[in-house]
Amino acid sequence: MNETSRWDPVKDLMHGAAPVTLGAMHAYHMARTPRRILYTLSYYKFAAKMIAPGRRGDDPPARVLDIGCGEGLGTWLLAAECGFAKGVDFDAELIATAKQNWPAERATFECADVLSMKSEEYDAAVSFDVIEHVLPEHAGGFLRAIAGHLSPPGIAIVGTPNITSKPYASAVTNAGHVNLYDAERLEREMAAHFKNVFMFGASDEVVHTGFAPMCQYLIAVGAGVW
Amino acid sequence: MIDESSLWQGVKDLIGSRSVTLGGHWSFNLRNDPKRLPFVLSRYKFAAKMACKGREVLELGCSEGIGTPILAEFATGYTGVDLDAEAVAAAQRNFHAGNRRFIADDFLGKTYGSFGAVVSLDVVEHIVPQIEDRYFDTVAMNLRENGIAVIGTPNKTADAYASAMSKAGHVNLFDAAHLLRAMRRIFHNVFPFGINDEVVHTGYAPMCHYLVCVGCNKREAA
């Protein structure tokens, strides 16, 4: 018995997993700002814990819609934790990357615009880093569309950078941000569509309830569609 | 002529001179285990952030009212109920204000109004399992439609490390699955959190020292 022979059986356990491809977006982040992947996935993990807490593998799945899913890494985390997730994004290249990575019985992907896509009923919807790219005059319609895809007691989790973090954001991060929110506005607009809204902040990977203007990122949890 | 002493006097003038003499429980806690205060208050702060802003708040099991100022700060009103009359007297003495009331009463099965928020921390573990449903039903019947409940209790998995003082009176410790099940009987939406020290999070449930569930969207039957 030596280190190699002890390690080989561990390797055998992992043998045969289909390779995962990071598309151009995640590859760019890996090369330039790898921490971005870390905190983005922490928002997804928080969402999964809100949507399907205590779920075991053989429990019936919670059906989750991921709006603006990008390359689908977060969609897969939702699928793995909640049972099933569908990712939609209007960028066909990102969807193509997402489709080649994850098993279709747990995670499906579609190139679609949430404002015009066919309505199906989900238990929950998440949308991270999307609403700040939606023109302010379309933001109300965007939140209404999210609510429209949910069952009556459905949950919506919407995350977006805090407007107070803008002065510190890189040019790439700021590019395309046309609709940044502060906590009050996000809570108010969510409350128009959901009976109860719970506001959280995130700094790095830590989701918390600290003083809103100092949170780098905002996450609103809406429960119960009006 | 401004010097440090007159600067400081200006600060003191803002603070005023009213003092608070804590009741027996919290005097004991501060003397014997002062770190208890920040972690207890952090639970209240989380409850306040989740449920209390702009709402009428009912606290079931308010004891000496140590959490009252935090729950009431952004609420439209506050009602605290506890069966320990001595503790309620201390709460009344120390934390009374115009929109706050304290009631010495056994709240099980009783309605005190129709509240936007019901908060109950460190209570259910003192209620025997045979009547725990009545406790959750009491929470529900005091909530108005679209009201929010915040229920907290020590994690059963932490019992092995608990002091004799902490354990005293604990007749019904919950694990995360049990609390989730009990809350889901009442609410369509339940969001579970864990707390270690003052940190509220969503980490692996069996390793959370304390459990808190936020429930909303009350079921028809509840």
Coordinates of C-alpha atoms in Angstrom, one line a residue:
Chain A
M1 CA 0.0 0.0 0.0
N2 CA 1.5 3.4 -1.0
E3 CA 0.1 6.8 -1.8
T4 CA -0.6 5.9 -5.4
S5 CA -2.5 2.7 -4.6
R6 CA -4.5 4.5 -2.0
W7 CA -5.4 7.2 -4.4
D8 CA -6.3 4.9 -7.3
P9 CA -9.6 3.6 -5.8
V10 CA -10.6 7.3 -5.1
K11 CA -10.0 8.0 -8.8
D12 CA -12.0 4.9 -9.8
L13 CA -15.0 6.4 -7.9
M14 CA -14.8 9.5 -10.1
H15 CA -14.0 7.6 -13.3
G16 CA -16.3 8.0 -16.3
A17 CA -18.0 11.3 -15.5
A18 CA -18.9 13.1 -18.8
P19 CA -16.5 16.0 -19.2
V20 CA -18.0 19.5 -18.5
T21 CA -17.2 22.3 -20.9
L22 CA -16.9 25.9 -19.7
G23 CA -18.1 28.1 -22.5
A24 CA -16.6 31.4 -23.6
M25 CA -18.3 33.4 -20.7
H26 CA -17.2 31.1 -17.8
A27 CA -13.8 30.6 -19.5
Y28 CA -13.4 34.4 -19.6
H29 CA -14.3 34.7 -15.9
M30 CA -12.1 31.8 -14.9
A31 CA -9.2 33.6 -16.6
R32 CA -9.9 37.1 -15.5
T33 CA -12.1 37.1 -12.4
P34 CA -12.5 33.6 -11.1
R35 CA -14.1 34.8 -7.9
R36 CA -17.1 35.9 -10.0
I37 CA -18.0 32.2 -10.5
L38 CA -17.8 31.7 -6.8
Y39 CA -20.2 34.4 -5.7
T40 CA -22.6 33.9 -8.5
L41 CA -23.0 30.2 -7.6
S42 CA -23.5 31.2 -3.9
Y43 CA -26.6 33.2 -5.0
Y44 CA -27.9 30.1 -6.7
K45 CA -27.2 28.0 -3.7
F46 CA -29.1 30.4 -1.5
A47 CA -32.0 30.3 -4.0
A48 CA -32.0 26.4 -3.9
K49 CA -32.1 26.5 -0.1
M50 CA -35.0 28.9 -0.1
I51 CA -36.9 26.9 -2.8
A52 CA -36.4 23.2 -1.7
P53 CA -35.1 23.1 1.8
G54 CA -34.5 19.7 3.2
R55 CA -35.2 18.0 -0.1
R56 CA -33.9 14.4 -0.4
G57 CA -33.1 12.8 -3.7
D58 CA -36.2 10.7 -3.9
D59 CA -38.6 13.5 -3.0
P60 CA -40.8 14.9 -5.8
P61 CA -38.9 17.6 -7.6
A62 CA -39.5 21.3 -7.2
R63 CA -39.7 22.7 -10.7
V64 CA -37.6 25.8 -11.1
L65 CA -37.3 28.3 -13.9
D66 CA -33.9 30.1 -14.3
I67 CA -34.4 33.3 -16.3
G68 CA -31.2 34.5 -17.9
C69 CA -29.4 31.2 -17.2
G70 CA -26.3 32.0 -19.3
E71 CA -24.2 28.9 -19.7
G72 CA -26.4 27.0 -17.2
L73 CA -24.0 26.2 -14.4
G74 CA -26.4 27.8 -11.8
T75 CA -29.3 26.1 -13.5
W76 CA -27.6 22.8 -12.9
L77 CA -27.0 23.6 -9.3
L78 CA -30.8 24.4 -9.0
A79 CA -31.6 21.1 -10.8
A80 CA -29.3 19.1 -8.6
E81 CA -30.7 20.6 -5.3
C82 CA -34.4 21.1 -6.2
G83 CA -35.0 18.2 -8.6
F84 CA -35.6 20.0 -11.9
A85 CA -34.7 23.3 -13.5
K86 CA -35.3 24.9 -16.9
G87 CA -32.9 27.6 -18.0
V88 CA -33.9 30.2 -20.5
D89 CA -31.7 32.9 -22.0
F90 CA -32.1 35.0 -25.1
D91 CA -28.4 34.4 -26.1
A92 CA -28.3 31.3 -28.4
E93 CA -24.5 30.7 -27.9
L94 CA -24.9 30.5 -24.1
I95 CA -27.8 28.1 -24.4
A96 CA -25.8 25.9 -26.8
T97 CA -23.1 25.6 -24.2
A98 CA -25.6 24.9 -21.4
K99 CA -27.3 22.2 -23.5
Q100 CA -24.1 20.1 -24.1
N101 CA -23.3 19.9 -20.4
W102 CA -26.2 18.7 -18.3
P103 CA -28.6 15.7 -18.5
A104 CA -31.9 16.7 -20.1
E105 CA -34.1 14.8 -17.6
R106 CA -33.0 17.1 -14.8
A107 CA -32.1 20.4 -16.6
T108 CA -33.5 21.6 -19.9
F109 CA -32.6 24.8 -21.7
E110 CA -34.3 27.0 -24.2
C111 CA -33.3 30.1 -26.2
A112 CA -36.2 32.3 -25.4
D113 CA -37.3 35.7 -24.2
V114 CA -39.1 35.5 -20.9
L115 CA -41.5 38.3 -22.0
S116 CA -42.8 36.3 -24.9
M117 CA -42.1 32.6 -24.1
K118 CA -44.9 30.1 -23.6
S119 CA -46.3 30.2 -20.1
E120 CA -45.8 27.1 -18.0
E121 CA -46.4 26.8 -14.3
Y122 CA -43.3 26.5 -12.1
D123 CA -42.9 26.2 -8.3
A124 CA -40.2 28.8 -8.3
A125 CA -38.3 31.2 -10.6
V126 CA -34.9 32.7 -10.2
S127 CA -33.2 35.5 -12.1
F128 CA -29.8 36.7 -11.2
D129 CA -28.0 39.5 -13.0
V130 CA -30.7 40.1 -15.5
I131 CA -33.0 42.9 -14.4
E132 CA -30.2 45.5 -14.5
H133 CA -29.9 44.8 -18.2
V134 CA -33.6 45.4 -18.8
L135 CA -34.6 48.9 -19.8
P136 CA -36.4 50.6 -16.9
E137 CA -39.6 50.9 -18.9
H138 CA -39.6 47.1 -19.4
A139 CA -38.7 46.2 -15.8
G140 CA -42.3 46.1 -14.6
G141 CA -43.2 43.8 -17.5
F142 CA -40.2 41.6 -16.7
L143 CA -41.3 41.1 -13.1
R144 CA -44.9 40.5 -14.2
A145 CA -43.7 37.9 -16.7
I146 CA -41.7 36.1 -13.9
A147 CA -44.9 36.0 -11.7
G148 CA -46.9 34.8 -14.7
H149 CA -44.8 31.6 -14.9
L150 CA -45.5 30.6 -11.2
S151 CA -48.1 28.6 -9.3
P152 CA -50.1 30.7 -6.8
P153 CA -47.8 29.9 -3.8
G154 CA -44.8 30.2 -6.1
I155 CA -41.5 31.8 -5.1
A156 CA -39.5 34.3 -7.1
I157 CA -35.9 35.1 -6.3
V158 CA -34.4 38.1 -8.1
G159 CA -30.8 39.2 -7.6
T160 CA -29.1 42.3 -9.0
P161 CA -26.1 44.4 -8.1
N162 CA -26.8 47.2 -5.7
I163 CA -26.8 50.6 -7.3
T164 CA -24.5 51.8 -4.5
S165 CA -21.8 49.4 -5.8
K166 CA -21.6 51.0 -9.2
P167 CA -18.7 53.3 -8.5
Y168 CA -16.5 50.3 -7.7
A169 CA -17.6 48.0 -10.6
S170 CA -15.3 47.3 -13.5
A171 CA -16.1 48.5 -17.1
V172 CA -17.1 44.9 -18.1
T173 CA -19.4 44.7 -15.1
N174 CA -21.0 48.0 -15.8
A175 CA -21.4 47.4 -19.5
G176 CA -25.0 46.9 -20.3
H177 CA -26.3 48.0 -16.9
V178 CA -29.1 50.3 -17.7
N179 CA -31.4 49.6 -14.7
L180 CA -29.6 49.4 -11.4
Y181 CA -31.7 49.1 -8.2
D182 CA -31.4 50.1 -4.7
A183 CA -33.1 47.9 -2.0
E184 CA -36.2 50.1 -1.6
R185 CA -37.0 50.1 -5.3
L186 CA -36.5 46.3 -5.7
E187 CA -38.6 45.6 -2.7
R188 CA -41.4 47.9 -3.9
E189 CA -41.5 46.5 -7.4
M190 CA -41.4 42.9 -6.2
A191 CA -44.2 43.7 -3.7
A192 CA -46.4 44.7 -6.7
H193 CA -46.4 41.0 -7.8
F194 CA -45.8 39.0 -4.6
K195 CA -47.7 38.9 -1.4
N196 CA -44.6 38.8 0.8
V197 CA -41.1 40.0 -0.1
F198 CA -38.0 39.2 2.0
M199 CA -34.9 41.3 1.3
F200 CA -31.4 40.1 1.6
G201 CA -28.0 41.5 0.8
A202 CA -24.9 39.7 -0.4
S203 CA -21.3 40.6 0.1
D204 CA -18.8 38.1 -1.5
E205 CA -20.5 34.7 -0.9
V206 CA -22.2 35.7 2.2
V207 CA -26.0 36.3 2.0
H208 CA -27.1 38.4 4.9
T209 CA -29.6 41.0 6.2
G210 CA -27.1 43.8 6.8
F211 CA -27.6 47.6 6.2
A212 CA -28.9 47.7 2.6
P213 CA -26.8 50.5 1.1
M214 CA -23.6 48.7 2.0
C215 CA -24.6 45.4 0.4
Q216 CA -22.7 44.8 -2.9
Y217 CA -25.6 42.7 -4.2
L218 CA -29.3 42.6 -3.5
I219 CA -31.5 39.5 -3.4
A220 CA -35.3 39.7 -3.1
V221 CA -37.4 36.6 -2.3
G222 CA -41.0 37.0 -3.3
A223 CA -43.6 34.5 -2.1
G224 CA -47.2 34.0 -3.2
V225 CA -48.3 35.6 -6.5
W226 CA -50.9 38.3 -6.1
Chain B
M1 CA -14.4 77.6 24.2
I2 CA -14.9 74.0 23.1
D3 CA -12.9 71.3 24.8
E4 CA -13.2 67.5 24.9
S5 CA -15.3 67.6 28.1
S6 CA -17.9 70.0 26.7
L7 CA -17.9 68.0 23.4
W8 CA -18.7 64.8 25.4
Q9 CA -21.3 66.6 27.4
G10 CA -23.1 67.4 24.2
V11 CA -23.2 63.7 23.4
K12 CA -24.4 62.9 26.9
D13 CA -27.2 65.4 26.6
L14 CA -28.5 63.7 23.5
I15 CA -28.5 60.3 25.3
G16 CA -30.4 61.5 28.4
S17 CA -30.3 60.0 31.8
R18 CA -32.9 57.3 31.9
S19 CA -31.5 53.9 33.2
V20 CA -33.0 50.4 32.9
T21 CA -32.8 47.8 35.6
L22 CA -33.1 44.4 34.0
G23 CA -35.3 41.7 35.3
G24 CA -34.1 38.6 37.1
H25 CA -33.5 36.4 34.0
W26 CA -31.4 38.8 32.0
S27 CA -29.6 40.0 35.1
F28 CA -28.6 36.3 35.7
N29 CA -27.7 35.8 32.1
L30 CA -25.5 38.9 31.9
R31 CA -23.7 38.0 35.1
N32 CA -23.1 34.4 34.2
D33 CA -22.9 34.2 30.4
P34 CA -22.9 37.7 28.9
K35 CA -22.3 36.4 25.3
R36 CA -25.9 35.1 25.4
L37 CA -27.1 38.7 24.9
P38 CA -25.6 39.3 21.4
F39 CA -26.8 36.0 20.0
V40 CA -30.3 36.3 21.4
L41 CA -30.5 39.9 20.1
S42 CA -29.3 38.8 16.7
R43 CA -32.2 36.4 16.4
Y44 CA -34.5 39.3 17.2
K45 CA -32.8 41.5 14.6
F46 CA -33.2 38.8 11.9
A47 CA -36.9 38.4 12.8
A48 CA -37.4 42.2 12.7
K49 CA -35.7 42.4 9.3
M50 CA -37.8 39.6 7.9
A51 CA -41.2 40.4 9.3
C52 CA -41.7 43.5 11.4
K53 CA -41.2 46.6 9.3
G54 CA -44.5 48.5 9.0
R55 CA -46.5 45.7 10.6
E56 CA -48.4 45.1 13.8
V57 CA -46.2 42.5 15.7
L58 CA -47.2 39.9 18.3
E59 CA -44.5 38.2 20.2
L60 CA -45.5 34.9 21.8
G61 CA -43.1 34.3 24.8
C62 CA -41.7 37.8 25.2
S63 CA -40.3 37.1 28.7
E64 CA -38.6 40.2 30.0
G65 CA -39.0 42.1 26.7
I66 CA -35.3 42.0 25.8
G67 CA -36.3 41.7 22.1
T68 CA -39.1 44.2 22.3
P69 CA -37.2 47.3 21.3
I70 CA -35.7 45.6 18.2
L71 CA -39.0 44.0 17.1
A72 CA -40.9 47.3 17.7
E73 CA -38.4 49.7 16.2
F74 CA -39.9 49.8 12.7
A75 CA -43.3 48.1 13.5
T76 CA -46.6 50.0 13.8
G77 CA -47.2 48.3 17.1
Y78 CA -46.1 45.5 19.4
T79 CA -47.9 43.1 21.7
G80 CA -45.8 40.8 23.9
V81 CA -47.4 37.8 25.8
D82 CA -45.8 35.5 28.3
L83 CA -47.1 33.2 31.0
D84 CA -44.3 34.4 33.4
A85 CA -46.0 37.4 35.2
E86 CA -42.8 38.5 36.9
A87 CA -41.0 38.6 33.6
V88 CA -43.8 40.5 32.0
A89 CA -43.7 43.0 34.8
A90 CA -40.0 43.6 34.1
A91 CA -40.8 44.0 30.4
Q92 CA -43.6 46.5 31.2
R93 CA -41.3 48.5 33.5
N94 CA -38.3 48.6 31.1
F95 CA -39.7 48.6 27.6
H96 CA -43.1 50.0 27.7
A97 CA -44.0 52.7 25.1
G98 CA -47.2 54.2 23.5
N99 CA -47.6 51.5 20.8
R100 CA -46.4 48.6 22.9
R101 CA -48.4 46.4 25.3
F102 CA -47.5 43.4 27.4
I103 CA -49.9 40.7 28.6
A104 CA -49.2 38.1 31.3
D105 CA -51.1 35.1 30.0
D106 CA -50.8 31.5 28.8
F107 CA -51.2 32.2 25.1
L108 CA -51.9 28.6 23.9
G109 CA -55.2 28.6 22.0
K110 CA -55.8 32.3 22.4
T111 CA -56.2 35.2 20.0
Y112 CA -54.9 38.7 20.8
G113 CA -55.8 40.3 17.4
S114 CA -55.0 40.0 13.8
F115 CA -51.3 40.6 13.4
G116 CA -49.0 41.2 10.4
A117 CA -46.2 39.4 12.1
V118 CA -45.9 36.8 14.9
V119 CA -42.5 36.2 16.3
S120 CA -41.8 33.4 18.8
L121 CA -38.2 32.5 19.8
D122 CA -37.1 29.9 22.3
V123 CA -40.7 28.9 23.1
V124 CA -41.7 25.7 21.3
E125 CA -38.9 23.6 22.9
H126 CA -40.7 24.3 26.3
I127 CA -44.0 22.9 25.0
V128 CA -44.6 19.1 25.2
P129 CA -44.8 17.3 21.9
Q130 CA -48.4 16.2 22.5
I131 CA -49.6 19.9 22.2
E132 CA -47.1 21.4 19.8
D133 CA -49.7 21.5 17.1
R134 CA -51.7 23.8 19.3
Y135 CA -48.7 26.1 19.5
F136 CA -48.4 26.4 15.7
D137 CA -52.2 26.8 15.4
T138 CA -52.0 29.6 17.9
V139 CA -49.4 31.3 15.8
A140 CA -51.6 30.9 12.7
M141 CA -54.8 32.2 14.3
N142 CA -53.2 35.4 15.4
L143 CA -51.9 36.1 11.9
R144 CA -53.8 38.1 9.4
E145 CA -53.9 37.1 5.7
N146 CA -50.4 37.6 4.3
G147 CA -48.9 37.8 7.8
I148 CA -45.4 36.4 8.4
A149 CA -44.3 34.2 11.3
V150 CA -40.8 33.8 12.5
I151 CA -40.2 30.8 14.8
G152 CA -36.9 29.9 16.3
T153 CA -35.7 27.1 18.6
P154 CA -32.4 25.5 19.5
N155 CA -31.3 22.7 17.1
K156 CA -31.8 19.2 18.6
T157 CA -28.3 18.4 17.4
A158 CA -26.8 21.1 19.8
D159 CA -28.4 19.5 22.9
A160 CA -25.3 17.4 23.5
Y161 CA -23.3 20.6 24.1
A162 CA -26.0 22.6 26.0
S163 CA -25.5 23.7 29.6
A164 CA -27.7 22.5 32.4
M165 CA -29.3 26.0 32.4
S166 CA -30.0 25.9 28.7
K167 CA -31.4 22.4 28.9
A168 CA -33.7 23.2 31.9
G169 CA -37.3 23.0 30.7
H170 CA -36.5 21.8 27.2
V171 CA -39.1 19.1 26.6
N172 CA -39.4 19.2 22.8
L173 CA -36.3 19.8 20.9
F174 CA -36.6 20.1 17.1
D175 CA -34.3 19.1 14.3
A176 CA -34.6 21.1 11.0
A177 CA -36.9 18.5 9.3
H178 CA -39.3 18.6 12.3
L179 CA -39.5 22.4 12.3
L180 CA -40.0 22.5 8.6
R181 CA -42.8 19.9 8.7
A182 CA -44.6 21.8 11.5
M183 CA -44.3 25.1 9.7
R184 CA -45.4 23.6 6.4
R185 CA -48.6 22.3 8.0
I186 CA -49.5 26.0 8.5
F187 CA -47.8 27.9 5.6
H188 CA -47.5 27.4 1.9
N189 CA -44.1 29.1 2.0
V190 CA -41.4 28.3 4.6
F191 CA -37.9 29.6 4.5
P192 CA -35.5 27.9 6.9
F193 CA -32.3 29.4 8.3
G194 CA -29.7 28.4 10.7
I195 CA -27.8 30.5 13.2
N196 CA -24.3 30.0 14.7
D197 CA -23.3 32.7 17.1
E198 CA -24.8 35.9 15.7
V199 CA -24.5 34.7 12.1
V200 CA -27.8 33.8 10.3
H201 CA -27.2 31.6 7.3
T202 CA -28.5 28.7 5.1
G203 CA -25.7 26.2 5.9
Y204 CA -26.0 22.5 6.5
A205 CA -28.9 22.1 8.9
P206 CA -27.5 19.5 11.4
M207 CA -24.6 21.7 12.1
C208 CA -26.6 24.8 12.9
H209 CA -26.7 25.7 16.5
Y210 CA -30.1 27.3 16.3
L211 CA -33.0 27.0 13.8
V212 CA -35.3 29.7 12.5
C213 CA -38.1 29.3 10.1
V214 CA -39.9 32.2 8.3
G215 CA -43.4 31.2 7.2
C216 CA -45.9 33.1 5.1
N217 CA -48.9 32.5 2.8
K218 CA -51.0 30.8 5.4
R219 CA -52.9 27.7 4.2
E220 CA -56.7 27.8 4.1
A221 CA -57.2 25.4 6.9
A222 CA -54.7 27.1 9.2

